[in-house]
mmCIF file of C-alpha atoms and ligand atoms in Angstrom:
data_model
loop_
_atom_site.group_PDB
_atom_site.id
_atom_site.type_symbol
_atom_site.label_atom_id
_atom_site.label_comp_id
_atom_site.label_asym_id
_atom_site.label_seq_id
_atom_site.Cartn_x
_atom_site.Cartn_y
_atom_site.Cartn_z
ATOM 1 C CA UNK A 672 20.561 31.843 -25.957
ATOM 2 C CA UNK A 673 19.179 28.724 -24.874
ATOM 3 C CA UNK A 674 18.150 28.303 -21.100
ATOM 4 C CA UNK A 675 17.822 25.544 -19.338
ATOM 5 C CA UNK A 676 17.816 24.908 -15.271
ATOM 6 C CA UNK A 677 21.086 23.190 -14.162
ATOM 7 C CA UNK A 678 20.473 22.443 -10.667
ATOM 8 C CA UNK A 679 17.846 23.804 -8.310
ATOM 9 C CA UNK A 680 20.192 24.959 -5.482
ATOM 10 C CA UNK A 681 18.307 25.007 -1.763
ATOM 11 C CA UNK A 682 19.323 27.278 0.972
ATOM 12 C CA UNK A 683 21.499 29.209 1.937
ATOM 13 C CA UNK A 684 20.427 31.891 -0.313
ATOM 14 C CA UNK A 685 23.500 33.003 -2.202
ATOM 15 C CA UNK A 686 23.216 34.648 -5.579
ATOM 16 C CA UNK A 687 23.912 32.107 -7.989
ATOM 17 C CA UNK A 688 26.120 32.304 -10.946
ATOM 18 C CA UNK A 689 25.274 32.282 -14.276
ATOM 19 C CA UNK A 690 26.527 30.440 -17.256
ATOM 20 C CA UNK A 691 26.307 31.610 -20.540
ATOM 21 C CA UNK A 692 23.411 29.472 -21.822
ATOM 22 C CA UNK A 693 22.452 27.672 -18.218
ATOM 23 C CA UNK A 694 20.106 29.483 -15.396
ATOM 24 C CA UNK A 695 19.922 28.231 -11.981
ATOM 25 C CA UNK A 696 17.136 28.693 -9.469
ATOM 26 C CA UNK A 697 17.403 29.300 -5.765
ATOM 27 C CA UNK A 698 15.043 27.435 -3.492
ATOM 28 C CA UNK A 699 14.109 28.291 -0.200
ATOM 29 C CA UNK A 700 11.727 26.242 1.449
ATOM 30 C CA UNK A 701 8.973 27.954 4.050
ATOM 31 C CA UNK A 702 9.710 26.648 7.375
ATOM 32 C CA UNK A 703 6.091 25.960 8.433
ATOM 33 C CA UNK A 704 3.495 25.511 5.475
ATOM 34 C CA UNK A 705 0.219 27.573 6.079
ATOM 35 C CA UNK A 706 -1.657 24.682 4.377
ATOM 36 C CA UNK A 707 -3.490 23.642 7.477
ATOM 37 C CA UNK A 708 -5.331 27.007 7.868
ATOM 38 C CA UNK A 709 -7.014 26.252 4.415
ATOM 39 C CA UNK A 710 -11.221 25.039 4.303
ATOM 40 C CA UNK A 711 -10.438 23.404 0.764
ATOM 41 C CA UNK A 712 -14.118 22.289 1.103
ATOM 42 C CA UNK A 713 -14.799 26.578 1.171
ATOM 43 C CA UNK A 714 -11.853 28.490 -1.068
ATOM 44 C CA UNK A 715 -12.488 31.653 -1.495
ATOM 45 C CA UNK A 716 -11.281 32.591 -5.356
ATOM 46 C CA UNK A 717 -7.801 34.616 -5.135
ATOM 47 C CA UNK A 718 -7.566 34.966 -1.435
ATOM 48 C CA UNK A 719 -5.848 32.134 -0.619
ATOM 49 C CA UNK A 720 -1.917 31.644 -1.183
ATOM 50 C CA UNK A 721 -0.017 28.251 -1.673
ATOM 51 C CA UNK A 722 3.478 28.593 0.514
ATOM 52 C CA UNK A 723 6.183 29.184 -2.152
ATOM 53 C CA UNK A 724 6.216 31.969 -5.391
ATOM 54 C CA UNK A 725 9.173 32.301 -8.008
ATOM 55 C CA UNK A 726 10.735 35.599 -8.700
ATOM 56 C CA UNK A 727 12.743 36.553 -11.034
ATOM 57 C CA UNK A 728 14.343 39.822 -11.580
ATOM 58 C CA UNK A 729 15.344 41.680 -15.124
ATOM 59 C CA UNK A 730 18.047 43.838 -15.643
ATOM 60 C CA UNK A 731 21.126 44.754 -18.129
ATOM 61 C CA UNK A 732 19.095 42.899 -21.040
ATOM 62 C CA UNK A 733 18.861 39.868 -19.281
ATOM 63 C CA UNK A 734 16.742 37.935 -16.733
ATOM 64 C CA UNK A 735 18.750 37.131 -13.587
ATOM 65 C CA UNK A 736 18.639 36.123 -9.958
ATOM 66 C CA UNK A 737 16.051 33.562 -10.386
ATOM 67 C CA UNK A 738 14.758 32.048 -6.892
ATOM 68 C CA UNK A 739 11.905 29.987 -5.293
ATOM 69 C CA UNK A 740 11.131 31.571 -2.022
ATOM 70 C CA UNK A 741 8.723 31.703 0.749
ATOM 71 C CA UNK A 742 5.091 33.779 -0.633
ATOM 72 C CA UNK A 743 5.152 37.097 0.875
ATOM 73 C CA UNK A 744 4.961 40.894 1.278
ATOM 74 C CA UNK A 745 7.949 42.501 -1.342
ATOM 75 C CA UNK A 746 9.119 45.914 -0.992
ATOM 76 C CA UNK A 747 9.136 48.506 -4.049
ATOM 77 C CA UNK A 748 9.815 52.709 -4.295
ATOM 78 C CA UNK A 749 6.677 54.551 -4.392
ATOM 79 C CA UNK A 750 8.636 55.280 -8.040
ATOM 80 C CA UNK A 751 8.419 52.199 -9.370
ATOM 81 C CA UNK A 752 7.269 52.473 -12.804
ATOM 82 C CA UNK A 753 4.913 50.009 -13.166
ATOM 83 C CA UNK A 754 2.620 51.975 -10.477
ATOM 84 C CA UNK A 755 2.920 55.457 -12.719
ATOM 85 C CA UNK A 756 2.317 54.319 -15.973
ATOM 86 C CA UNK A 757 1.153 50.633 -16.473
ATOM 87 C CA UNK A 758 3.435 48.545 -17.349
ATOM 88 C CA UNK A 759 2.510 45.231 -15.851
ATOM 89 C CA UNK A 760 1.013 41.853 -17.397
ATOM 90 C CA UNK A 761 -0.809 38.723 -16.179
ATOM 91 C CA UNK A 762 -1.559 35.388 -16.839
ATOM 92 C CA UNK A 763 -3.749 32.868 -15.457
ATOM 93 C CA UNK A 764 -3.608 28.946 -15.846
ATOM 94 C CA UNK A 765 -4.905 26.296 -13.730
ATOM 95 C CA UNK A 766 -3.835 22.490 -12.266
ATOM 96 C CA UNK A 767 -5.673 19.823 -11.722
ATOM 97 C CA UNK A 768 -5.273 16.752 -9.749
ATOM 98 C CA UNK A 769 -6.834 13.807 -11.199
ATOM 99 C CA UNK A 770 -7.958 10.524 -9.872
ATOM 100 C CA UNK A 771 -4.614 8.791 -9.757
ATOM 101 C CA UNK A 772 -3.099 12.053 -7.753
ATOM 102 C CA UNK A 773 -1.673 12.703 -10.839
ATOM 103 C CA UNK A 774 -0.809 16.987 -11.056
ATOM 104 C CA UNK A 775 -1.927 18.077 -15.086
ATOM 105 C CA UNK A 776 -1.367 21.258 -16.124
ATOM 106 C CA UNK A 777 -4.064 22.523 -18.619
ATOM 107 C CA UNK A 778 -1.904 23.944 -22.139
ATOM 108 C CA UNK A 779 0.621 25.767 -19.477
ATOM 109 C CA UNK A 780 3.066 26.221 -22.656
ATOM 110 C CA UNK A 781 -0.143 28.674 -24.409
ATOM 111 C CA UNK A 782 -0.329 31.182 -21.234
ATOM 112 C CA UNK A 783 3.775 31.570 -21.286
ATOM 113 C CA UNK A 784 3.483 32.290 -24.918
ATOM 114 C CA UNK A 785 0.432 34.852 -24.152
ATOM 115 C CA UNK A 786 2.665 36.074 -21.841
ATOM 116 C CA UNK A 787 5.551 37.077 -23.782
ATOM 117 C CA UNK A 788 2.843 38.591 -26.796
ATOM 118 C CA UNK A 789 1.646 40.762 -24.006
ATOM 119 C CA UNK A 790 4.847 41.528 -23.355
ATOM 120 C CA UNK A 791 5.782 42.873 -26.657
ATOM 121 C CA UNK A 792 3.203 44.852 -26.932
ATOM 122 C CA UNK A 793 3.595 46.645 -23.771
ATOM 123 C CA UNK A 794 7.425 46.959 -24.562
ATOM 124 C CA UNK A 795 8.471 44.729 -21.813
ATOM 125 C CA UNK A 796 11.199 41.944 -22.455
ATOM 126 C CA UNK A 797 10.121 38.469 -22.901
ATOM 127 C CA UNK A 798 10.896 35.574 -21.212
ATOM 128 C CA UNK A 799 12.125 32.156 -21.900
ATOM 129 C CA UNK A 800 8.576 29.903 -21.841
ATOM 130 C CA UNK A 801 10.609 26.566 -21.219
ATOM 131 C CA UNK A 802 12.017 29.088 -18.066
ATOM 132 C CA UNK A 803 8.878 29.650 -16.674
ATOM 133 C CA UNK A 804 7.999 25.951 -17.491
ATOM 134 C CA UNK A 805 10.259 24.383 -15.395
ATOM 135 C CA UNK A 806 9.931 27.003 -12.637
ATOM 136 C CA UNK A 807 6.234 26.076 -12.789
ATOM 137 C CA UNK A 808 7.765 22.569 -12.309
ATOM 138 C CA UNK A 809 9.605 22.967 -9.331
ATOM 139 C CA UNK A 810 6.784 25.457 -7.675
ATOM 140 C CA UNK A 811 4.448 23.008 -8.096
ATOM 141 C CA UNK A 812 6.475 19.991 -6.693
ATOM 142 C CA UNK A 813 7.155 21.899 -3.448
ATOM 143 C CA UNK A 814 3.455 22.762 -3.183
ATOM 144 C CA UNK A 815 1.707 19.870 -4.914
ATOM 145 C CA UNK A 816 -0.595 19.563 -1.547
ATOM 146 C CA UNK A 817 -2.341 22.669 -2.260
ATOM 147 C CA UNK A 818 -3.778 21.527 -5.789
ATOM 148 C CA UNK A 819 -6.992 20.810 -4.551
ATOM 149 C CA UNK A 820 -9.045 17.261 -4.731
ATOM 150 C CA UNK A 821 -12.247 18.723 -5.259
ATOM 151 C CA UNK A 822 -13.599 18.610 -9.085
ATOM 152 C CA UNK A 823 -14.940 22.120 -9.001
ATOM 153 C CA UNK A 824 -11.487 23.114 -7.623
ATOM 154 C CA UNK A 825 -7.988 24.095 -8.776
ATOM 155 C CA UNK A 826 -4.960 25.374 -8.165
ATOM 156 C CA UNK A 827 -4.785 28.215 -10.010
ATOM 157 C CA UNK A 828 -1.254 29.988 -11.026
ATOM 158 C CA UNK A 829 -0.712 33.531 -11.974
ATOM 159 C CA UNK A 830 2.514 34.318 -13.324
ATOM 160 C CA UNK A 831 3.137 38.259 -13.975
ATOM 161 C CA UNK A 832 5.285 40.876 -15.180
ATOM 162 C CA UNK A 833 5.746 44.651 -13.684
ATOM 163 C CA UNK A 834 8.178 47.528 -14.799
ATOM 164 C CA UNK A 835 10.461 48.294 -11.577
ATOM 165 C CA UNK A 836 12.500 51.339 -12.509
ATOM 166 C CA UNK A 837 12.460 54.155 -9.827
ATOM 167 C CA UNK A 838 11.311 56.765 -12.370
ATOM 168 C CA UNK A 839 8.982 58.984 -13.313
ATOM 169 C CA UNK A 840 10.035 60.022 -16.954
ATOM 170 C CA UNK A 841 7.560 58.249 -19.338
ATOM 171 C CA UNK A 842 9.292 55.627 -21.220
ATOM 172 C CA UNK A 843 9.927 51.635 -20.975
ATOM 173 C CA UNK A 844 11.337 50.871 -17.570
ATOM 174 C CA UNK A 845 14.840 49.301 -17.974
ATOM 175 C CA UNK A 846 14.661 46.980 -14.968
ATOM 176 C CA UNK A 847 11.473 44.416 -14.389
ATOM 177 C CA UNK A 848 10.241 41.777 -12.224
ATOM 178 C CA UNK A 849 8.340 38.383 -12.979
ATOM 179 C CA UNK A 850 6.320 36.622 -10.670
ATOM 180 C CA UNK A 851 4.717 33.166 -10.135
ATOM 181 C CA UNK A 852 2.319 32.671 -7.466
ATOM 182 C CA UNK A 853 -0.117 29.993 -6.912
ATOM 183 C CA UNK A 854 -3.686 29.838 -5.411
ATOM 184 C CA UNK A 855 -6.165 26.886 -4.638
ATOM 185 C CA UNK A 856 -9.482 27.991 -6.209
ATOM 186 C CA UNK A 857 -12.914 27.542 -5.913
ATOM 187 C CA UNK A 858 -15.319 28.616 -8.888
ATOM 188 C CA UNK A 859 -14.810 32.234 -9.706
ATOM 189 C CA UNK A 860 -18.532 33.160 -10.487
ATOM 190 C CA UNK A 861 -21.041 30.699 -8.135
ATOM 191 C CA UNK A 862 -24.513 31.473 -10.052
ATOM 192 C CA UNK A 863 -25.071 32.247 -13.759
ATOM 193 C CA UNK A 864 -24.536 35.403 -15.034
ATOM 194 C CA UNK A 865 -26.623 38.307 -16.046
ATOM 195 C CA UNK A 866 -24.916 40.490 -18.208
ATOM 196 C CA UNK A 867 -25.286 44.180 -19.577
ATOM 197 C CA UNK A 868 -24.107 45.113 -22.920
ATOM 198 C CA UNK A 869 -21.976 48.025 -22.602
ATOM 199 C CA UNK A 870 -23.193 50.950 -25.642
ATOM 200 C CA UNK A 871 -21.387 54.041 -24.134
ATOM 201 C CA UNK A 872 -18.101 53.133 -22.998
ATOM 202 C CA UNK A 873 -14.910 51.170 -24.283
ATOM 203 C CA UNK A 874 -12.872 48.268 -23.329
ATOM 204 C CA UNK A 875 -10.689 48.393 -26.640
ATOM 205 C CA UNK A 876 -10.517 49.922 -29.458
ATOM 206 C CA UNK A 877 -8.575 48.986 -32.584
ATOM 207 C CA UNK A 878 -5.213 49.703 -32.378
ATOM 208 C CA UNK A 879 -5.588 49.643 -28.421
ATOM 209 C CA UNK A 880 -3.538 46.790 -26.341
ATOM 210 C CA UNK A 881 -7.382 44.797 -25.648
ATOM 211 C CA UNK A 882 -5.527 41.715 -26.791
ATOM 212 C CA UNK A 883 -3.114 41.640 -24.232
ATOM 213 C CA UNK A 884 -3.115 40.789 -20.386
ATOM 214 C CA UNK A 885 -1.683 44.096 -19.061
ATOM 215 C CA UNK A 886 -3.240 45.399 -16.128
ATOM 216 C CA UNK A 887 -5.211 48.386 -17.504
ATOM 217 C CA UNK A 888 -7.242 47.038 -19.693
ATOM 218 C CA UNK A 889 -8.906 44.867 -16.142
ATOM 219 C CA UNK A 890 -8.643 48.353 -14.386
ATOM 220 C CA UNK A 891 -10.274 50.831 -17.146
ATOM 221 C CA UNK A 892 -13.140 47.795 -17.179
ATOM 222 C CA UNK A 893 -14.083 48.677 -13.460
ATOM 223 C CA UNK A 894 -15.782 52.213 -13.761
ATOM 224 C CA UNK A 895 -18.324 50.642 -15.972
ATOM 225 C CA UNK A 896 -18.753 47.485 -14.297
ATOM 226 C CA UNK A 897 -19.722 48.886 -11.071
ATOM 227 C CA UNK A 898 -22.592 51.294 -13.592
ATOM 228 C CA UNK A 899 -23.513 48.079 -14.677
ATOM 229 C CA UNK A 900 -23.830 46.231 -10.662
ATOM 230 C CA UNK A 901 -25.635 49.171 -9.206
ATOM 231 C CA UNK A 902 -28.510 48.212 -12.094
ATOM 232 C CA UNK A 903 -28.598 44.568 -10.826
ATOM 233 C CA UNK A 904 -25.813 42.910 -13.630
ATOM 234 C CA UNK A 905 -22.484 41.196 -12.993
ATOM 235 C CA UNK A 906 -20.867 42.112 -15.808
ATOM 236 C CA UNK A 907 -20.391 43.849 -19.059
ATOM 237 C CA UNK A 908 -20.629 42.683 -22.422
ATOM 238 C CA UNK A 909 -18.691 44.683 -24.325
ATOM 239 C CA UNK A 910 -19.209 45.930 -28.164
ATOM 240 C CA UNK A 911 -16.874 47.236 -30.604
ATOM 241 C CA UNK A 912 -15.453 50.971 -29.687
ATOM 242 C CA UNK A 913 -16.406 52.044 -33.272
ATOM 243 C CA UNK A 914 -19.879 51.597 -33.321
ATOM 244 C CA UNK A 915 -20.720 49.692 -30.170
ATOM 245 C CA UNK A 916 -22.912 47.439 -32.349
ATOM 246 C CA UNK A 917 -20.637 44.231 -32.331
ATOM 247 C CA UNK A 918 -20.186 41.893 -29.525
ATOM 248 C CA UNK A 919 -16.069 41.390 -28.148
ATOM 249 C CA UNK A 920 -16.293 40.333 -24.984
ATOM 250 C CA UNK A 921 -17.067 40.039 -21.527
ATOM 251 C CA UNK A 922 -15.559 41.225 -18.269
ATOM 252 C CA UNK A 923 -13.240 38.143 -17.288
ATOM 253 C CA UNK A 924 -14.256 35.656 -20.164
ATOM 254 C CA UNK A 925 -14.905 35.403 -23.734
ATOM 255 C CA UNK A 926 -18.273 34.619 -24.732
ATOM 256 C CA UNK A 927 -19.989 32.291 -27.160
ATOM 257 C CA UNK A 928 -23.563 31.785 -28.189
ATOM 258 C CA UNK A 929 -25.723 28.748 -29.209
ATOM 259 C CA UNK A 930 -27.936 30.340 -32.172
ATOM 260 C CA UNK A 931 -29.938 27.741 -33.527
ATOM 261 C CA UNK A 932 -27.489 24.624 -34.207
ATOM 262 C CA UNK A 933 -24.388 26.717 -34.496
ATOM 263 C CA UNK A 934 -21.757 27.626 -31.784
ATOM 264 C CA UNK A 935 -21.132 31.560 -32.473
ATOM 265 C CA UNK A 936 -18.327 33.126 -31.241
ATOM 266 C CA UNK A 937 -16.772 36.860 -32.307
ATOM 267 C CA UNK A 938 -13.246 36.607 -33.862
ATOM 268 C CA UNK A 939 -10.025 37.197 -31.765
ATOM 269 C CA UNK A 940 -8.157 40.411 -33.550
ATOM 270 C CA UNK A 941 -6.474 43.321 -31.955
ATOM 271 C CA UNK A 942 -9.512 44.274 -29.462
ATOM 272 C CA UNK A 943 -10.064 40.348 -28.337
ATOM 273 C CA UNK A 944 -8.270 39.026 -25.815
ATOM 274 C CA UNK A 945 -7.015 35.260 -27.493
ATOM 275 C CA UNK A 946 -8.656 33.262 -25.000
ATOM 276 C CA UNK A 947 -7.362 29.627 -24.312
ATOM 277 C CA UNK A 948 -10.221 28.103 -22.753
ATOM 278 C CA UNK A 949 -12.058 29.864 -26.155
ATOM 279 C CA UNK A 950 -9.495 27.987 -27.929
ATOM 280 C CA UNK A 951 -10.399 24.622 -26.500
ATOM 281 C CA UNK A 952 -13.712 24.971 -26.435
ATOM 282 C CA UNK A 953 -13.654 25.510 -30.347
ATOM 283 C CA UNK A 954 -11.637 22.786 -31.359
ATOM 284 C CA UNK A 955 -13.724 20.415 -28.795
ATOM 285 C CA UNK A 956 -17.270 21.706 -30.190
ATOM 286 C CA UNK A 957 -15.878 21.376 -33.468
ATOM 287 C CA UNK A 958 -14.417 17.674 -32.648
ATOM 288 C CA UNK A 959 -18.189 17.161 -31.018
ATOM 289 C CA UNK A 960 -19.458 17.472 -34.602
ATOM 290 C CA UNK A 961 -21.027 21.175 -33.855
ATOM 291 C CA UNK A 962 -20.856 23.237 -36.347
ATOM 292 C CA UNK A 963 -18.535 25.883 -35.343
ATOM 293 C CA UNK A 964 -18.731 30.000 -36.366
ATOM 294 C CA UNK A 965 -16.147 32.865 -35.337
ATOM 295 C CA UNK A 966 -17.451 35.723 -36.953
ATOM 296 C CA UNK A 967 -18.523 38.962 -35.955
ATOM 297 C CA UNK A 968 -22.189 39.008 -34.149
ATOM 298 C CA UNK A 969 -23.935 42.279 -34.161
ATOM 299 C CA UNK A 970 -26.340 43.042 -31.081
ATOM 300 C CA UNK A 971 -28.812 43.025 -33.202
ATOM 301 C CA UNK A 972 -28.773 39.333 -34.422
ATOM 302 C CA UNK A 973 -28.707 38.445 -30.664
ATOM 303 C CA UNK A 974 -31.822 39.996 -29.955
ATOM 304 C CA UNK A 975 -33.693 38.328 -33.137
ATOM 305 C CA UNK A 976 -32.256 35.331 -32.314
ATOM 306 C CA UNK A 977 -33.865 35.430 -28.405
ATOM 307 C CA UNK A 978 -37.175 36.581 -30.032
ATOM 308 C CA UNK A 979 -37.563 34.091 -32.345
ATOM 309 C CA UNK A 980 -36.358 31.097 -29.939
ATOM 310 C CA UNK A 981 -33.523 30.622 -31.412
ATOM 311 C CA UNK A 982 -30.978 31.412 -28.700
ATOM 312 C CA UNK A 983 -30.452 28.822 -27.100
ATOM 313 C CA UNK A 984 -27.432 29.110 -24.966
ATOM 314 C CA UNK A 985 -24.832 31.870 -24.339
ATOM 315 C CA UNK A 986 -21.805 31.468 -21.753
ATOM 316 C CA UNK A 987 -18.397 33.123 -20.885
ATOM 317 C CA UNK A 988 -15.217 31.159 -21.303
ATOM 318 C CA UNK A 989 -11.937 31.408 -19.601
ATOM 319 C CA UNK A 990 -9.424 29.990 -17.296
ATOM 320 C CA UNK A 991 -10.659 31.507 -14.130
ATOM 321 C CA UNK A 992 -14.606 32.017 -15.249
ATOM 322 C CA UNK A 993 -14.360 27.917 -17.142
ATOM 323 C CA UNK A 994 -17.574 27.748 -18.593
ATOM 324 C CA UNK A 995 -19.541 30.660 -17.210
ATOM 325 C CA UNK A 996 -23.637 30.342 -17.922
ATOM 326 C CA UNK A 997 -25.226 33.458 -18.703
ATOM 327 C CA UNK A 998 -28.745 33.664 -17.596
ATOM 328 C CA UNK A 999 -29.938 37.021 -19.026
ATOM 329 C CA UNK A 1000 -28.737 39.976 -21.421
ATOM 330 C CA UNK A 1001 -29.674 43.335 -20.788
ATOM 331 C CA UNK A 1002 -29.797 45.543 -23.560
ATOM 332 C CA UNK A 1003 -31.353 48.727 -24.199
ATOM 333 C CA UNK A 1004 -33.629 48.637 -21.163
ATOM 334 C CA UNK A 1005 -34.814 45.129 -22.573
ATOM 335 C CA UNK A 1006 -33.901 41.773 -20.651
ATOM 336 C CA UNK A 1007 -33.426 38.852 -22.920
ATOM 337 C CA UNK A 1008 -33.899 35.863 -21.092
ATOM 338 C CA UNK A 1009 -32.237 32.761 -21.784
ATOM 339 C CA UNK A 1010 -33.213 29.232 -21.360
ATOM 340 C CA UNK A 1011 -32.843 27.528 -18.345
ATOM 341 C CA UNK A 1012 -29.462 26.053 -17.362
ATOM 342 C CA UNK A 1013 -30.458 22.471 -16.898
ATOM 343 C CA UNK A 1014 -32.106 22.410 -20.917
ATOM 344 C CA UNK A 1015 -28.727 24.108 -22.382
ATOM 345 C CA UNK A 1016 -27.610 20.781 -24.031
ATOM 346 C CA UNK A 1017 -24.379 22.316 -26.138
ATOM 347 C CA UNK A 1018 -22.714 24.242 -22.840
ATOM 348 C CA UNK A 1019 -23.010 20.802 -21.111
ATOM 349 C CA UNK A 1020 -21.726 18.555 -23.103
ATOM 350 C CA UNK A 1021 -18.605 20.659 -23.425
ATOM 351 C CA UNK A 1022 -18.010 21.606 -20.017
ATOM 352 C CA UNK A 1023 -18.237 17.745 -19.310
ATOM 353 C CA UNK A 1024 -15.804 17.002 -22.452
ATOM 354 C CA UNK A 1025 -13.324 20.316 -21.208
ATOM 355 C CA UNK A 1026 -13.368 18.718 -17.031
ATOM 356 C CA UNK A 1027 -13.144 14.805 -18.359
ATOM 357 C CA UNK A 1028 -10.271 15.658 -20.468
ATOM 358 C CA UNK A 1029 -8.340 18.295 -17.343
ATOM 359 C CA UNK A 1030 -8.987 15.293 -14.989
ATOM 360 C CA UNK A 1031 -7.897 12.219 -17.416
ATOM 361 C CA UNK A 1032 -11.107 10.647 -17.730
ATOM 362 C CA UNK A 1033 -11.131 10.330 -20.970
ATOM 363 C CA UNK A 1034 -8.767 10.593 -23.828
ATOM 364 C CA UNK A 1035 -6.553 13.941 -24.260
ATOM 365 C CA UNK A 1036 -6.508 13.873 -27.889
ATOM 366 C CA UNK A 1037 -5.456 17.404 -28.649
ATOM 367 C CA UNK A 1038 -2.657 16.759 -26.374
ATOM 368 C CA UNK A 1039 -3.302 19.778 -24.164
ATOM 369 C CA UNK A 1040 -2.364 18.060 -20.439
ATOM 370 C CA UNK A 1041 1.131 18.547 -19.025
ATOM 371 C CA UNK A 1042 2.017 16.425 -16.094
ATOM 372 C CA UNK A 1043 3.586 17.884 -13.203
ATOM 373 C CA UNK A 1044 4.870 14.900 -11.134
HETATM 374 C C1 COI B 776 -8.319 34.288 -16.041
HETATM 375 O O1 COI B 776 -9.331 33.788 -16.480
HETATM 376 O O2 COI B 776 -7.362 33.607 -15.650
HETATM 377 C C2 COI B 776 -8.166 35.707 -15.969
HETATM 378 O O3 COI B 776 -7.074 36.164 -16.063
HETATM 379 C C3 COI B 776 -9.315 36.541 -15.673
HETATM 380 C C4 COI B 776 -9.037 37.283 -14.423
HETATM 381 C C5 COI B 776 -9.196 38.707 -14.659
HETATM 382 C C6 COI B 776 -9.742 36.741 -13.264
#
C-alpha cells in the first residue's frame, strides 16, 4: 500500500476517512502557544515541550486515525500492555535552524527506518517512514518557533511506539500507538564525561534486542548506572555479556577512541545499538582523510594504549549526547586519564565538520540535511 497525505484537514476534529492507498491527518491547532514561558538562552534537556505532538493509533492491521493535536496528558488502562511487558520503542532526531532561518532536519529518513527495525524485533507493526516524514513536516511547520537559534541548541523530536492492548496474557498486543513529540534542547551532558567500565553486569547479550530502541534496554541500564554515580562516574561503558572483556557501548552514546592516528570504534552487530551520529561521524573522519577502524577493542588494548601515550582521545556519539568528551575511564579500581579537551585535535575537527554541515556552513556532501520549510 502506498501512503501518502492528501490534505491536512484543521478543526473540527472529525475522524477522517480513509482511502485505500491515501491517509489524511487531523490538525488541531493549540489555542495559546506556551512558547513564551520558554528561557531558550537556559533549556533544560527533555523538560520542555513544543505546543503540538502527532498521534497515531494502530489497529485491525492497519494504522488509522492519524491527527496533529495540542501536546498533552493521554489517558491509558492500568492494562495497557506496553506497561506489563515492554513493548515500546524510541527514537531521537534533532532540527536545526541555520543562518538563513532555514529548518534542516539531520538524516530524519535513518531514525524512521531505525524505527521500524526496532519494531520488528519487538514484534510491533511498522510504519510507513514517508508517513512519519511528512507528519514530521507538518509538526514542524506549526511549531517552527520552537527550533531554537542558539548553535549549541536544537529542537529535538522523539517519535515512539507503545503496545496498547488492555491485557495481561503475554503475547504481542494487537492494538498500538505512535507518537511524535518535539522538545527544544540544550546539550544533554554539560561537562566531559568520566566513565566506568561495567565487568559484572549486562546491557546486551547476543541474541538480546541491544540493537534496538525499545524501552528496556534504557531501563535495565539504570540499576548499574546509579552503582556506577554513587562511585563518582556518569556513566557506564559497557563490555560484551560473554566475557565482559570487549568494549560495546556507553549509556546514551556510542563511543569511539583516538589510538595513535586511528579512529577506533567497536562494530555495530546484534548487541550495538546502529548509531547515526556513529554513522556520520565515520564517513566524515573517513572523508577527513583519518584512517578509520570498526573492530572489536578489548579493555585491555585501551589501557596499553593510555599507558603508553597513545590514547589520545575517546568520546560518546549520538543524537542527544552529539559528540560527548570523555575525560577519564575507570577500570578495575584504576583511572585512566585522558588528555585534555582543548589538545584533542581529531574530536574537534569533527564536531566542527558534523555542526558546519547541520547548520549549512559548509557543503552537505553526503546529502544528509532535509529541509523543513
Ligand atoms: C538519543 O541520543 O537520541 C537517544 O535516544 C539517547 C537517549 C536515551 C537520550
Amino acid at each position: 500500500m502506498v501512503f501518502r497525505i492528501l490534505r491536512i484537514i484543521e478543526t473540527p476534529l472529525t475522524r477522517t476517512e480513509m482511502e485505500s492507498d491515501i491517509m489524511e491527518i487531523r490538525v488541531e491547532k493549540i489555542g495559546q502557544s506556551r512558547i513564551q514561558e520558554v528561557d531558550f538562552d537556559n533549556i533544560p534537556f527533555g523538560r520542555v515541550f513544543a505546543d503540538h505532538c502527532f498521534i497515531a493509533d494502530y489497529d485491525n492491521g492497519e494504522w488509522t486515525d492519524l491527527r496533529i493535536q495540542p501536546y498533552g496528558k493521554m489517558m491509558f488502562s492500568p492494562a495497557m500492555l506496553a506497561l506489563h511487558y515492554g513493548q515500546t520503542i524510541f527514537e531521537g532526531m534533532k532540527a536545526y535552524r541555520n543562518d538563513n532561518g532555514e529548518v534542516m532536519m539531520f538524516r530524519p529518513m535513518d531514525n524512521f527506518a531505525r524505527l521500524n527495525k526496532s519494531a520488528e524485533r519487538m514484534c510491533m507493526p511498522t510504519i510507513p517512514e514517508s508517513l512519519m516524514m511528512d507528519a514530521l513536516k507538518e509538526l514542524i511547520k506549526l511549531d517552527k518557533d520552537w527550533v531554537p537559534q542558539r548553535k549549541d541548541s536544537s529542537l529535538y523530536i522523539r517519535p515512539f511506539m507503545f503496545a496498547t492492548d488492555e491485557f495481561i496474557g503475554v503475547k504481542p498486543s494487537e492494538k498500538y500507538r505512535c507518537v511524535m513529540f518535539t522538545c527544544p534542547v540544550g546539550p544533554y551532558y554539560s561537562t566531559p564525561l568520566k566513565v566506568m567500565v561495567e565487568s559484572h553486569y549486562t546491557r546486551a547479550p547476543k541474541g538480546g534486542t541491544g540493537s534496538a530502541k525499545n524501552g528496556g534496554n534504557y531501563g535495565g541500564a539504570l540499576y548499574p548506572a546509579k552503582l556506577a554515580q554513587e562511585k563518582g562516574y556518569h556513566q557506564l561503558l559497557w563490555t560484551d555479556a560473554a566475557e565482559h572483556k570487549y568494549i560495546e557501548e556507553s549509556g546514551t552514546m556510542n563511543v569511539m577512541f583516538q589510538i595513535g592516528e586511528k579512529l577506533v570504534t567497536p562494530p555495530t552487530g546484534d548487541t550495538i545499538l546502529e548509531g547515526i551520529t556513529r554513522d556520520s561521524v565515520l564517513k566524515l573522519a573517513s572523508s577527513l582523510g583519518i584512517n578509520v577502524e570498526e573492530r572489536r577493542i578489548s579493555i585491555d588494548e585501551i589501557v596499553e594504549a593510555h599507558d603508553n601515550n597513545l590514547l589520545l582521545d575517546a568520546f560518546g556519539v549520538g543524537t542527544a549526547a552529539t559528540i560527548a568528551q570523555i575525560e577519564l575511564i575507570g577500570y578495575n579500581g584504576r583511572d585512566l586519564v585522558l588528555p585534555p579537551t582543548q589538545e584533542r585535535k581529531m574530536s574537534k575537527l569533527i564536531a566542527e565538520q558534523l555542526t558546519a554541515i547541520r547548520y549549512g556552513e559548509v557543503e552537505d556532501k553526503f546529502d544528509w540535511m532535509v529541509s523543513m520549510n
